[in-house]
mmCIF file of C-alpha atoms in Angstrom:
data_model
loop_
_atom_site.group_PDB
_atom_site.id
_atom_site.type_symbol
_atom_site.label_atom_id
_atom_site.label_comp_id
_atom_site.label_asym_id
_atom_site.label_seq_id
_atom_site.Cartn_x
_atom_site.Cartn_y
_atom_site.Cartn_z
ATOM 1 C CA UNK Y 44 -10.937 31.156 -6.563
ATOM 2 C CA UNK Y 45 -13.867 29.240 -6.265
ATOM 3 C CA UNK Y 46 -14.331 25.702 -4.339
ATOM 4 C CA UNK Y 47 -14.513 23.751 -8.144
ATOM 5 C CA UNK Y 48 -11.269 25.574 -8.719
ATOM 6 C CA UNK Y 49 -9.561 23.437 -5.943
ATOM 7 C CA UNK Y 50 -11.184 20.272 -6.594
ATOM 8 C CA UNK Y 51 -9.081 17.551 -8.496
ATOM 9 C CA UNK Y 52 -9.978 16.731 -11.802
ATOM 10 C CA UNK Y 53 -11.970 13.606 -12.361
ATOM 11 C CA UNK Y 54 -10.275 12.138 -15.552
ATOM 12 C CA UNK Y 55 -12.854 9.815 -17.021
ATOM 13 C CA UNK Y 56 -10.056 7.384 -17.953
ATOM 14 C CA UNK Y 57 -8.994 7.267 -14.699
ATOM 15 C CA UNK Y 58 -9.841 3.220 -13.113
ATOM 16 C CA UNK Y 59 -11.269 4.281 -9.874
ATOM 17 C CA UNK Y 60 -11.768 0.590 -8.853
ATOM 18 C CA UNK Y 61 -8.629 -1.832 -10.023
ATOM 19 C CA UNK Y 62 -11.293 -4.806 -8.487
ATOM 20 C CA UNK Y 63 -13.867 -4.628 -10.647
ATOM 21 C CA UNK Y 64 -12.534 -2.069 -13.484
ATOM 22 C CA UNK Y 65 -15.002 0.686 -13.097
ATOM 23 C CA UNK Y 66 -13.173 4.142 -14.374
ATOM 24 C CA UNK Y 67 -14.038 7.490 -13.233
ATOM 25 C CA UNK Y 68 -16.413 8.101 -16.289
ATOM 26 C CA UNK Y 69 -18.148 5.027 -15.927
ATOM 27 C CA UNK Y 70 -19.000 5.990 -12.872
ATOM 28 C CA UNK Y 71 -19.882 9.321 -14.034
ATOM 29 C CA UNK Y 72 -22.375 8.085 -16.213
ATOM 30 C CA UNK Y 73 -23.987 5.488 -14.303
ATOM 31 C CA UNK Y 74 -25.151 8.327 -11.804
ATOM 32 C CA UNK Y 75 -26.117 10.729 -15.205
ATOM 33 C CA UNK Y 76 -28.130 8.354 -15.506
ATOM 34 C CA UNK Y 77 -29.131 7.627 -12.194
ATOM 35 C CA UNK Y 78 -28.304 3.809 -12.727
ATOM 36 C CA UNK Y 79 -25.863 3.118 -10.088
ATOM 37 C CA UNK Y 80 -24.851 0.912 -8.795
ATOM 38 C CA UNK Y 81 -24.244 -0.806 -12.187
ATOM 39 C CA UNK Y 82 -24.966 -4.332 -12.977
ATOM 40 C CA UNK Y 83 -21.593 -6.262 -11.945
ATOM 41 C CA UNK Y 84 -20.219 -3.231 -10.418
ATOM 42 C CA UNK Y 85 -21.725 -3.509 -6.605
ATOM 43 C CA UNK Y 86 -18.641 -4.764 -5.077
ATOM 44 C CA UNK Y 87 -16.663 -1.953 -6.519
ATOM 45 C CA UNK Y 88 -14.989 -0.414 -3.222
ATOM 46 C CA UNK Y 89 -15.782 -3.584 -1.202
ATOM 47 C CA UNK Y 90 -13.210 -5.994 -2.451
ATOM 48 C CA UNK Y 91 -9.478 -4.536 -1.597
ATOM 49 C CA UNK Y 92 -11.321 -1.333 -0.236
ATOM 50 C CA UNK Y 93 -8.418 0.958 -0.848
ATOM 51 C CA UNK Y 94 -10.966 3.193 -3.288
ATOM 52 C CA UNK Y 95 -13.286 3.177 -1.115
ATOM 53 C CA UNK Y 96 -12.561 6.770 -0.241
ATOM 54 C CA UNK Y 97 -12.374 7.926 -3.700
ATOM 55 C CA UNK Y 98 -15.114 6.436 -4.400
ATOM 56 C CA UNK Y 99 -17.477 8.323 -2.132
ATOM 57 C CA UNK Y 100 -15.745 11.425 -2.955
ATOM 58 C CA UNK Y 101 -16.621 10.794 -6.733
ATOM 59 C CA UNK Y 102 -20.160 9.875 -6.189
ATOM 60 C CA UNK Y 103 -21.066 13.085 -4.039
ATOM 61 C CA UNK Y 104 -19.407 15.119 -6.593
ATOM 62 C CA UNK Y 105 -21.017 13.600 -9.374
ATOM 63 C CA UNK Y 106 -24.740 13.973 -6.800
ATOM 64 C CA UNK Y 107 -24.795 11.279 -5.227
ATOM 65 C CA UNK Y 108 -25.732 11.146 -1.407
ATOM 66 C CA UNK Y 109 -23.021 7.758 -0.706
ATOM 67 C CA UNK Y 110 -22.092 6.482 2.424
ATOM 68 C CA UNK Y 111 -20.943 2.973 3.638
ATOM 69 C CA UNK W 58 -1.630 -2.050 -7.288
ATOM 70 C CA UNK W 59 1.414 -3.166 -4.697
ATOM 71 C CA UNK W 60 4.011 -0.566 -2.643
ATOM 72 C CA UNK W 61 6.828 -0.563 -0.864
ATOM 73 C CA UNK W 62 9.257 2.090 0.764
ATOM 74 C CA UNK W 63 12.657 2.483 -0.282
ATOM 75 C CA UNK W 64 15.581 4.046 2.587
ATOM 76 C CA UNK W 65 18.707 4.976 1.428
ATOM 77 C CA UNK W 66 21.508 2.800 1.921
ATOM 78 C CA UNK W 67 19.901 -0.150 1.495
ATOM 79 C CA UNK W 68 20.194 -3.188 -1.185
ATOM 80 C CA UNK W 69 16.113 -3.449 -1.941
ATOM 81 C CA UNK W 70 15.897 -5.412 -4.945
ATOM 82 C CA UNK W 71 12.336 -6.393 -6.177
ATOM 83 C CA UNK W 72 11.334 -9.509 -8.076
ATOM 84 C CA UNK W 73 9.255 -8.855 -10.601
ATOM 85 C CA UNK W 74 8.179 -12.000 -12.047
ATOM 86 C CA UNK W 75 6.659 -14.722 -10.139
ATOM 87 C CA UNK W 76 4.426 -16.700 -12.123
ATOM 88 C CA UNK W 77 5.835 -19.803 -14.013
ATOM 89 C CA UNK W 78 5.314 -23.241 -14.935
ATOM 90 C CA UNK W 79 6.840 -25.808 -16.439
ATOM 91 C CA UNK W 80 5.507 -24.620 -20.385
ATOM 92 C CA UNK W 81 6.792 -21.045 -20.133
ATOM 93 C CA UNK W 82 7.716 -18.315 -17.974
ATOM 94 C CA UNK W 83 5.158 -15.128 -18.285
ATOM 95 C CA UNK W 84 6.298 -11.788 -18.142
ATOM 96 C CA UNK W 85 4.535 -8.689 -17.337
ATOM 97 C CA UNK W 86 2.707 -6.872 -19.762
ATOM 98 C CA UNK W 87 3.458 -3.657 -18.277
ATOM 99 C CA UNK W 88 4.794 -2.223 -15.250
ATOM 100 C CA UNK W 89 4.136 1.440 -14.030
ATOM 101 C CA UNK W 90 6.281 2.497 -11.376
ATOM 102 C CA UNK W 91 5.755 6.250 -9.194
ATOM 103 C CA UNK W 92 7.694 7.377 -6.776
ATOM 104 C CA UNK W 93 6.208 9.711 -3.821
ATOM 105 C CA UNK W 94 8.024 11.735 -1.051
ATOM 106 C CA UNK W 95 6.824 11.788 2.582
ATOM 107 C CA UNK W 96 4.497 15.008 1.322
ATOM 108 C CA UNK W 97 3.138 13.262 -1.507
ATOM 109 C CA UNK W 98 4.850 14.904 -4.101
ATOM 110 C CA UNK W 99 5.436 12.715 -7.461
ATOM 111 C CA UNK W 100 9.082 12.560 -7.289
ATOM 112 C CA UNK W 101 9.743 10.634 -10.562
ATOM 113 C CA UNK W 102 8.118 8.123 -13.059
ATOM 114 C CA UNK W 103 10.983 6.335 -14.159
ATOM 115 C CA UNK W 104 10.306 3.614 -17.058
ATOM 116 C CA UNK W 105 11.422 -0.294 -16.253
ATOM 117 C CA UNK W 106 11.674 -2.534 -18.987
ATOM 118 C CA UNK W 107 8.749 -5.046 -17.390
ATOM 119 C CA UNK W 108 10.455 -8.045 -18.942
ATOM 120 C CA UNK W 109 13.271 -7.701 -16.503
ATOM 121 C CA UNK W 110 13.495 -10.148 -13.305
ATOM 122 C CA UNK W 111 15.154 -8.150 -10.723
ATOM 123 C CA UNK W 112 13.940 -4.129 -9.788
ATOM 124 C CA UNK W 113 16.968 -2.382 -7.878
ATOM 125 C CA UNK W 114 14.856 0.484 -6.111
ATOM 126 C CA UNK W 115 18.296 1.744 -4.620
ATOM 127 C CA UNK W 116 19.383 2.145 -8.339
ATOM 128 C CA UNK W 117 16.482 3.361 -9.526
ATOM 129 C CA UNK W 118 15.478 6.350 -6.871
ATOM 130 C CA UNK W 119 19.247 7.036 -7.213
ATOM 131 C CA UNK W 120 19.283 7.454 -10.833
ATOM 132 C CA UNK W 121 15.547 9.279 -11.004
ATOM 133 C CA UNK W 122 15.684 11.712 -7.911
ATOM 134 C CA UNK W 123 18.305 13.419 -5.769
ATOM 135 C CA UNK W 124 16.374 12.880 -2.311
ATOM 136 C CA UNK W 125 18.070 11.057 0.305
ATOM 137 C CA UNK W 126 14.733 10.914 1.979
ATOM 138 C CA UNK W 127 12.421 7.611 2.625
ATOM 139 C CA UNK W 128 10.566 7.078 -0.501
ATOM 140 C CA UNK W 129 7.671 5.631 -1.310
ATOM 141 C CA UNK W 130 7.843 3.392 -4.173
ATOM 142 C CA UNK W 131 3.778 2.060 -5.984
ATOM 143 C CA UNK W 132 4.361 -0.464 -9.025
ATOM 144 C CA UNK W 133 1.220 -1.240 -10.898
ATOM 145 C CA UNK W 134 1.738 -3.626 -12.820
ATOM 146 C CA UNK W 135 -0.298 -5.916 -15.412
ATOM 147 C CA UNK W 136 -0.330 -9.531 -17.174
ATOM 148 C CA UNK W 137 -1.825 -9.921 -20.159
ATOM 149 C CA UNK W 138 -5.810 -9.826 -19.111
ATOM 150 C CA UNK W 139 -6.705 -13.204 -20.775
ATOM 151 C CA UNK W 140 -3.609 -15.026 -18.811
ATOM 152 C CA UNK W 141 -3.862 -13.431 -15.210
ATOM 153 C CA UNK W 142 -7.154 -11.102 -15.043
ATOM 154 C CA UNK W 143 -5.784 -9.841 -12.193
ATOM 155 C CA UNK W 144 -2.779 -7.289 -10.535
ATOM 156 C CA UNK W 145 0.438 -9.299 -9.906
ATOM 157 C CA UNK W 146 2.218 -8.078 -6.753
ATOM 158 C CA UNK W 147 6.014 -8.615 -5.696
ATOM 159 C CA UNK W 148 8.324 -10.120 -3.187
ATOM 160 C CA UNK W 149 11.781 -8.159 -1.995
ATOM 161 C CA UNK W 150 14.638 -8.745 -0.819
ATOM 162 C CA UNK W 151 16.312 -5.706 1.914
ATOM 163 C CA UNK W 152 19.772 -5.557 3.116
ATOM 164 C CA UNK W 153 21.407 -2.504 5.141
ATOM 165 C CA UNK W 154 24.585 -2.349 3.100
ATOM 166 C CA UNK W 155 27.625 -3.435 5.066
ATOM 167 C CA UNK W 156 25.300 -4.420 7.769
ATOM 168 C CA UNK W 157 25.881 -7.779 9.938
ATOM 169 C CA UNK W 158 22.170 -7.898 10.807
ATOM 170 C CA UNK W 159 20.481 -10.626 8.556
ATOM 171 C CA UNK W 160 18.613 -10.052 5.176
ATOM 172 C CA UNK W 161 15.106 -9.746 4.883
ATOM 173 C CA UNK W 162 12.760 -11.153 2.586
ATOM 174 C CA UNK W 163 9.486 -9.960 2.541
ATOM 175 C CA UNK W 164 6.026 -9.653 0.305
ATOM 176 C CA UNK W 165 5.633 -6.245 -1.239
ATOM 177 C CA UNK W 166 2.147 -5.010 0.184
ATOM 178 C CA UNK W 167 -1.138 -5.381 -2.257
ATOM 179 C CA UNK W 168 -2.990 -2.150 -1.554
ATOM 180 C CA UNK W 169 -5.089 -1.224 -4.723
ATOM 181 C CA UNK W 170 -6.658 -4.097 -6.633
ATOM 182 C CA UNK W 171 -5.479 -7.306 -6.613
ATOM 183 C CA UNK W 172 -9.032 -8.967 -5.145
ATOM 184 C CA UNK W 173 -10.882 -9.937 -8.541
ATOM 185 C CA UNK W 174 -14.447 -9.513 -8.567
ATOM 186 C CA UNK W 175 -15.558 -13.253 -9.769
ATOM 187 C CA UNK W 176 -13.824 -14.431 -6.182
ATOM 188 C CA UNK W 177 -16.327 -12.679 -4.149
ATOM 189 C CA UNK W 178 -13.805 -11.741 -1.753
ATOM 190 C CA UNK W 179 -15.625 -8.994 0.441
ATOM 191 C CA UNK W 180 -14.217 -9.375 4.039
ATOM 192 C CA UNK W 181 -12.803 -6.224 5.571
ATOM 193 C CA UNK W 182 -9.440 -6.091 5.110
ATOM 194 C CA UNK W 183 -8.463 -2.322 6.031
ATOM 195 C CA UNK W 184 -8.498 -3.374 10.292
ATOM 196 C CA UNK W 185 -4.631 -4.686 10.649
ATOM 197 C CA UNK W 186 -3.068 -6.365 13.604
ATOM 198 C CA UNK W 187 0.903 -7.516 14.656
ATOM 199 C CA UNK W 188 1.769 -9.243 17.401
ATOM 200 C CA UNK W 189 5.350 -8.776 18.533
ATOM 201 C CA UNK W 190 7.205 -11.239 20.102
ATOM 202 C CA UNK W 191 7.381 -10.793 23.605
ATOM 203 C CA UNK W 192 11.292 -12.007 24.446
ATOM 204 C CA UNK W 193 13.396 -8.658 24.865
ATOM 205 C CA UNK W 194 15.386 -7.484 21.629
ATOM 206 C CA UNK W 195 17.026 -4.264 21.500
ATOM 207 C CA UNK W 196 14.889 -3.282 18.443
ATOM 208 C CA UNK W 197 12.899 0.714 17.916
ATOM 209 C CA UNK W 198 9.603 -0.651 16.500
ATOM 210 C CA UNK W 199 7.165 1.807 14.268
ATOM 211 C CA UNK W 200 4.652 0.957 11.659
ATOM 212 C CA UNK W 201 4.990 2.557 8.388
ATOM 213 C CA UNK W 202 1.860 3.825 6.163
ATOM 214 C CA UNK W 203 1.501 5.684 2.838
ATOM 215 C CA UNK W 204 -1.923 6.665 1.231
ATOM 216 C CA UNK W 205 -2.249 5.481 -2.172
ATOM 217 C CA UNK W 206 -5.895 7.570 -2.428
ATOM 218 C CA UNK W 207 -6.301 9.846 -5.305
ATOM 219 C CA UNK W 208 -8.663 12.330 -4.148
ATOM 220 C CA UNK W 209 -9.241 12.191 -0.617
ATOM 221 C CA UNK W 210 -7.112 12.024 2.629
ATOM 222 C CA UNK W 211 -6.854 8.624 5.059
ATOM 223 C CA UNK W 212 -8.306 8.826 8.927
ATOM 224 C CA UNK W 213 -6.235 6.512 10.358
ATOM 225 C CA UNK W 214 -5.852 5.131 13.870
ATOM 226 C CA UNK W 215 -2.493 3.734 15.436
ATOM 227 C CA UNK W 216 -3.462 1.646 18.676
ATOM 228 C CA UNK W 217 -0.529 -0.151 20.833
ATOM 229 C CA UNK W 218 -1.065 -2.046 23.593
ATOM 230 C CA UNK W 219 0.937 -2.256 26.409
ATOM 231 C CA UNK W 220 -0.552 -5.217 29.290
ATOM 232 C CA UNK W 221 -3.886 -4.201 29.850
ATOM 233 C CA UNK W 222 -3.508 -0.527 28.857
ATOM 234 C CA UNK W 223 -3.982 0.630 25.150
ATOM 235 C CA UNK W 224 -2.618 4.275 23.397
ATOM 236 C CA UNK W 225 -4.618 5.201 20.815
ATOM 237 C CA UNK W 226 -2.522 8.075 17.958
ATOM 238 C CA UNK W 227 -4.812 9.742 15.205
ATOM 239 C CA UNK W 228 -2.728 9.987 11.456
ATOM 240 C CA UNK W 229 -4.138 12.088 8.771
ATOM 241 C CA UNK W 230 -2.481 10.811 5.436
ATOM 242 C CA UNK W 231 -3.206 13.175 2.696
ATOM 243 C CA UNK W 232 -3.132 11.757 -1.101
ATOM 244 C CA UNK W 233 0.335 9.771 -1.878
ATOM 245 C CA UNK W 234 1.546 11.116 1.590
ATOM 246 C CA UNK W 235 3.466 8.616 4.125
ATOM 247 C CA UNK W 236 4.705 8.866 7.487
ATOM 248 C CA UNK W 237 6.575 6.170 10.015
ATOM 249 C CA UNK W 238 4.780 6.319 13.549
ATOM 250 C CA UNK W 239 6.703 5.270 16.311
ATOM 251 C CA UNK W 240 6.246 2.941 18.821
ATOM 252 C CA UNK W 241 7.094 3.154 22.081
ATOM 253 C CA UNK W 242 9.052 -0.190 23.385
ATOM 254 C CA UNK W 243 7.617 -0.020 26.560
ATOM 255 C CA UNK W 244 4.750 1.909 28.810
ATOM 256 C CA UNK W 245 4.441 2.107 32.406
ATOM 257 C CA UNK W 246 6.446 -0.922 32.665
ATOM 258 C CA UNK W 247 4.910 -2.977 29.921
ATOM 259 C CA UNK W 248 6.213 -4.123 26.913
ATOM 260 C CA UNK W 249 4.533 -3.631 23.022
ATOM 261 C CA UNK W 250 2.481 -6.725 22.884
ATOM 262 C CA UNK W 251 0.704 -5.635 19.698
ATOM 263 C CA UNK W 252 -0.565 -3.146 17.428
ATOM 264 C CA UNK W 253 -3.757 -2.074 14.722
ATOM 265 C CA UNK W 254 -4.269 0.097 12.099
ATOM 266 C CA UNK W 255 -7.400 1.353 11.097
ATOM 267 C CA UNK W 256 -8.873 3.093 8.620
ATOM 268 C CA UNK W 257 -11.627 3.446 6.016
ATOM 269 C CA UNK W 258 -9.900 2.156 3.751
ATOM 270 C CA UNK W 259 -6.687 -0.063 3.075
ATOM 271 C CA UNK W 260 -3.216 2.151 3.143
ATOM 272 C CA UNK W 261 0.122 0.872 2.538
ATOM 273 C CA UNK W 262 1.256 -0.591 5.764
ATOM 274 C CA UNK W 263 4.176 -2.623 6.990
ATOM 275 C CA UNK W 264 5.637 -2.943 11.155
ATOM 276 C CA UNK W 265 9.123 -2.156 11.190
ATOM 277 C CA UNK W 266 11.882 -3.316 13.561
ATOM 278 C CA UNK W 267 15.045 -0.844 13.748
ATOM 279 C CA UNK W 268 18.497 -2.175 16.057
ATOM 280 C CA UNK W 269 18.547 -0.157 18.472
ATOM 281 C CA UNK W 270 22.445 1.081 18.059
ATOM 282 C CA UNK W 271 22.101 1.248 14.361
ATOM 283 C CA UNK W 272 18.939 1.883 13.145
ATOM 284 C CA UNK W 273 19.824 -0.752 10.661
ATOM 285 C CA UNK W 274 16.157 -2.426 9.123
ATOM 286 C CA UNK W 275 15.634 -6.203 11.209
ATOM 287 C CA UNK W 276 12.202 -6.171 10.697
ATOM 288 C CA UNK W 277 9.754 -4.897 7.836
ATOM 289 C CA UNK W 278 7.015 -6.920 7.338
ATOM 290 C CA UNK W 279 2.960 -6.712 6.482
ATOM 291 C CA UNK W 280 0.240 -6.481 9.339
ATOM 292 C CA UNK W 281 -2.677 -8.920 9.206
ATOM 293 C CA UNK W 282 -6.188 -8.326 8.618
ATOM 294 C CA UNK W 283 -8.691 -9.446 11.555
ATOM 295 C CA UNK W 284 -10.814 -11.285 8.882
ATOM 296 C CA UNK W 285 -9.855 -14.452 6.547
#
């Protein structure tokens, strides 16, 4: 088993952030692209904070070096 | 995204709706409720009929599980987007069946969502306080948290303080997982003045009073955040 075999699954239709309505492919895109943080999505983790966590999990995964 | 715990034995009813005026009453658009185990384990996904007023969690864990465990209980639910852009949350009512200690009526905690964007509202709200009162009452205090993180476990801090003097406990909460942490009434000689929670980001959290005889529920209530 490798490590990717024990990671979750990052559902693109997932909404990572129920503040500002970013989803998990969103995201996903946005750092494809290397355009994030989107426009209108910098609060995203910052307003009720609970997906904060998730949020820096999903960036790293998706190359991102994120921290607070 | 709003959560509560549900103990067997108890009346816990939920009301649902909670926005009207005087030209109509609005109803939910949709209501998602999950129901979690102490290990995080998706117990059930029963389906409510979001137009109803009044969820009865004893009724529904009964009818959708056969633990007689604490449960925790995460309704997401929705308005119409152009009416209320953002997550409604809930108020309860909890009553120890058959128990003479009073009813409680409390607001169901907003963990996930529920801060739109256009407000602006970035103040850290994840660093919790309660102060307890400081008259003697034979009650077993504890604080309640569940982790409503999809991917990635909760670091959380317990502090109590005691007088001067204050105990620090370290929680790990993994995904959907939820514990009750104890707290001791008294330590060398001083009584719980307060407690915090802390973590990097906000869990489901409510302070809990228990009778001391009974264990019936006299207390169950949100922390505070530092910041406002």
């Amino acid at each position: 088993m490798t490590p990717t075999d024990t990671q979750p699954e990052l559902r693109d239709d997932l909404l990572l952030c129920y503040c500002t309505m970013l989803t998990i492919g969103q995201l996903r895109a946005a750092c494809n692209a290397g355009r994030w943080p989107l426009d209108g999505k910098e609060n995203t983790g910052k307003l009720c904070t609970a997906c904060v966590g998730d949020l820096l999990y999903c960036l790293r995964r998706f190359g991102v070096d994120a921290s607070l | 995204m709003s959560a509560t715990f549900y103990e067997r034995g108890y009346d816990h009813h939920v009301e649902i709706i909670h926005q009207r005026d005087a030209e109509a009453r609005r109803r939910l658009e949709s209501l998602e409720v999950t129901l979690y185990d102490a290990a995080g384990v998706l117990l059930a996904t029963p389906k409510v009929d979001p137009a109803q007023e009044i969820l009865n969690l004893g009724a529904l864990v009964a009818d959708t599980t056969n633990t007689s465990e604490r449960v925790m209980v995460v309704l997401d639910a929705r308005y119409d987007e152009a009416i209320f852009p953002y997550r409604p949350h809930h108020y309860a009512y909890l009553h120890r069946a058959g128990s003479s200690a009073p009813p409680l009526y409390y607001a169901i905690n907003a963990v996930l969502g529920g801060v739109p964007d256009r407000v602006g509202a970035t103040n850290i709200n994840n660093f919790e306080t309660y102060v307890f009162r400081q008259g003697p009452f034979a009650q077993r205090h504890s604080v309640l948290l569940g982790c409503l993180a999809r991917f990635v476990p909760a670091q959380v801090q317990v502090f109590t303080y005691y007088g001067s003097r204050r105990i620090a406990r370290d929680v790990t909460l993994a995904p959907k997982c939820h514990v009750e942490v104890p707290l001791a009434a008294e330590h060398e000689g001083e009584r719980l003045a307060r407690v915090e929670v802390k973590s990097l980001f906000r869990l489901l959290s409510y302070v809990v009073g228990r009778r001391e005889d009974t264990g019936d529920l006299v207390l169950f209530d949100h922390l505070f955040t530092y910041v406002k």
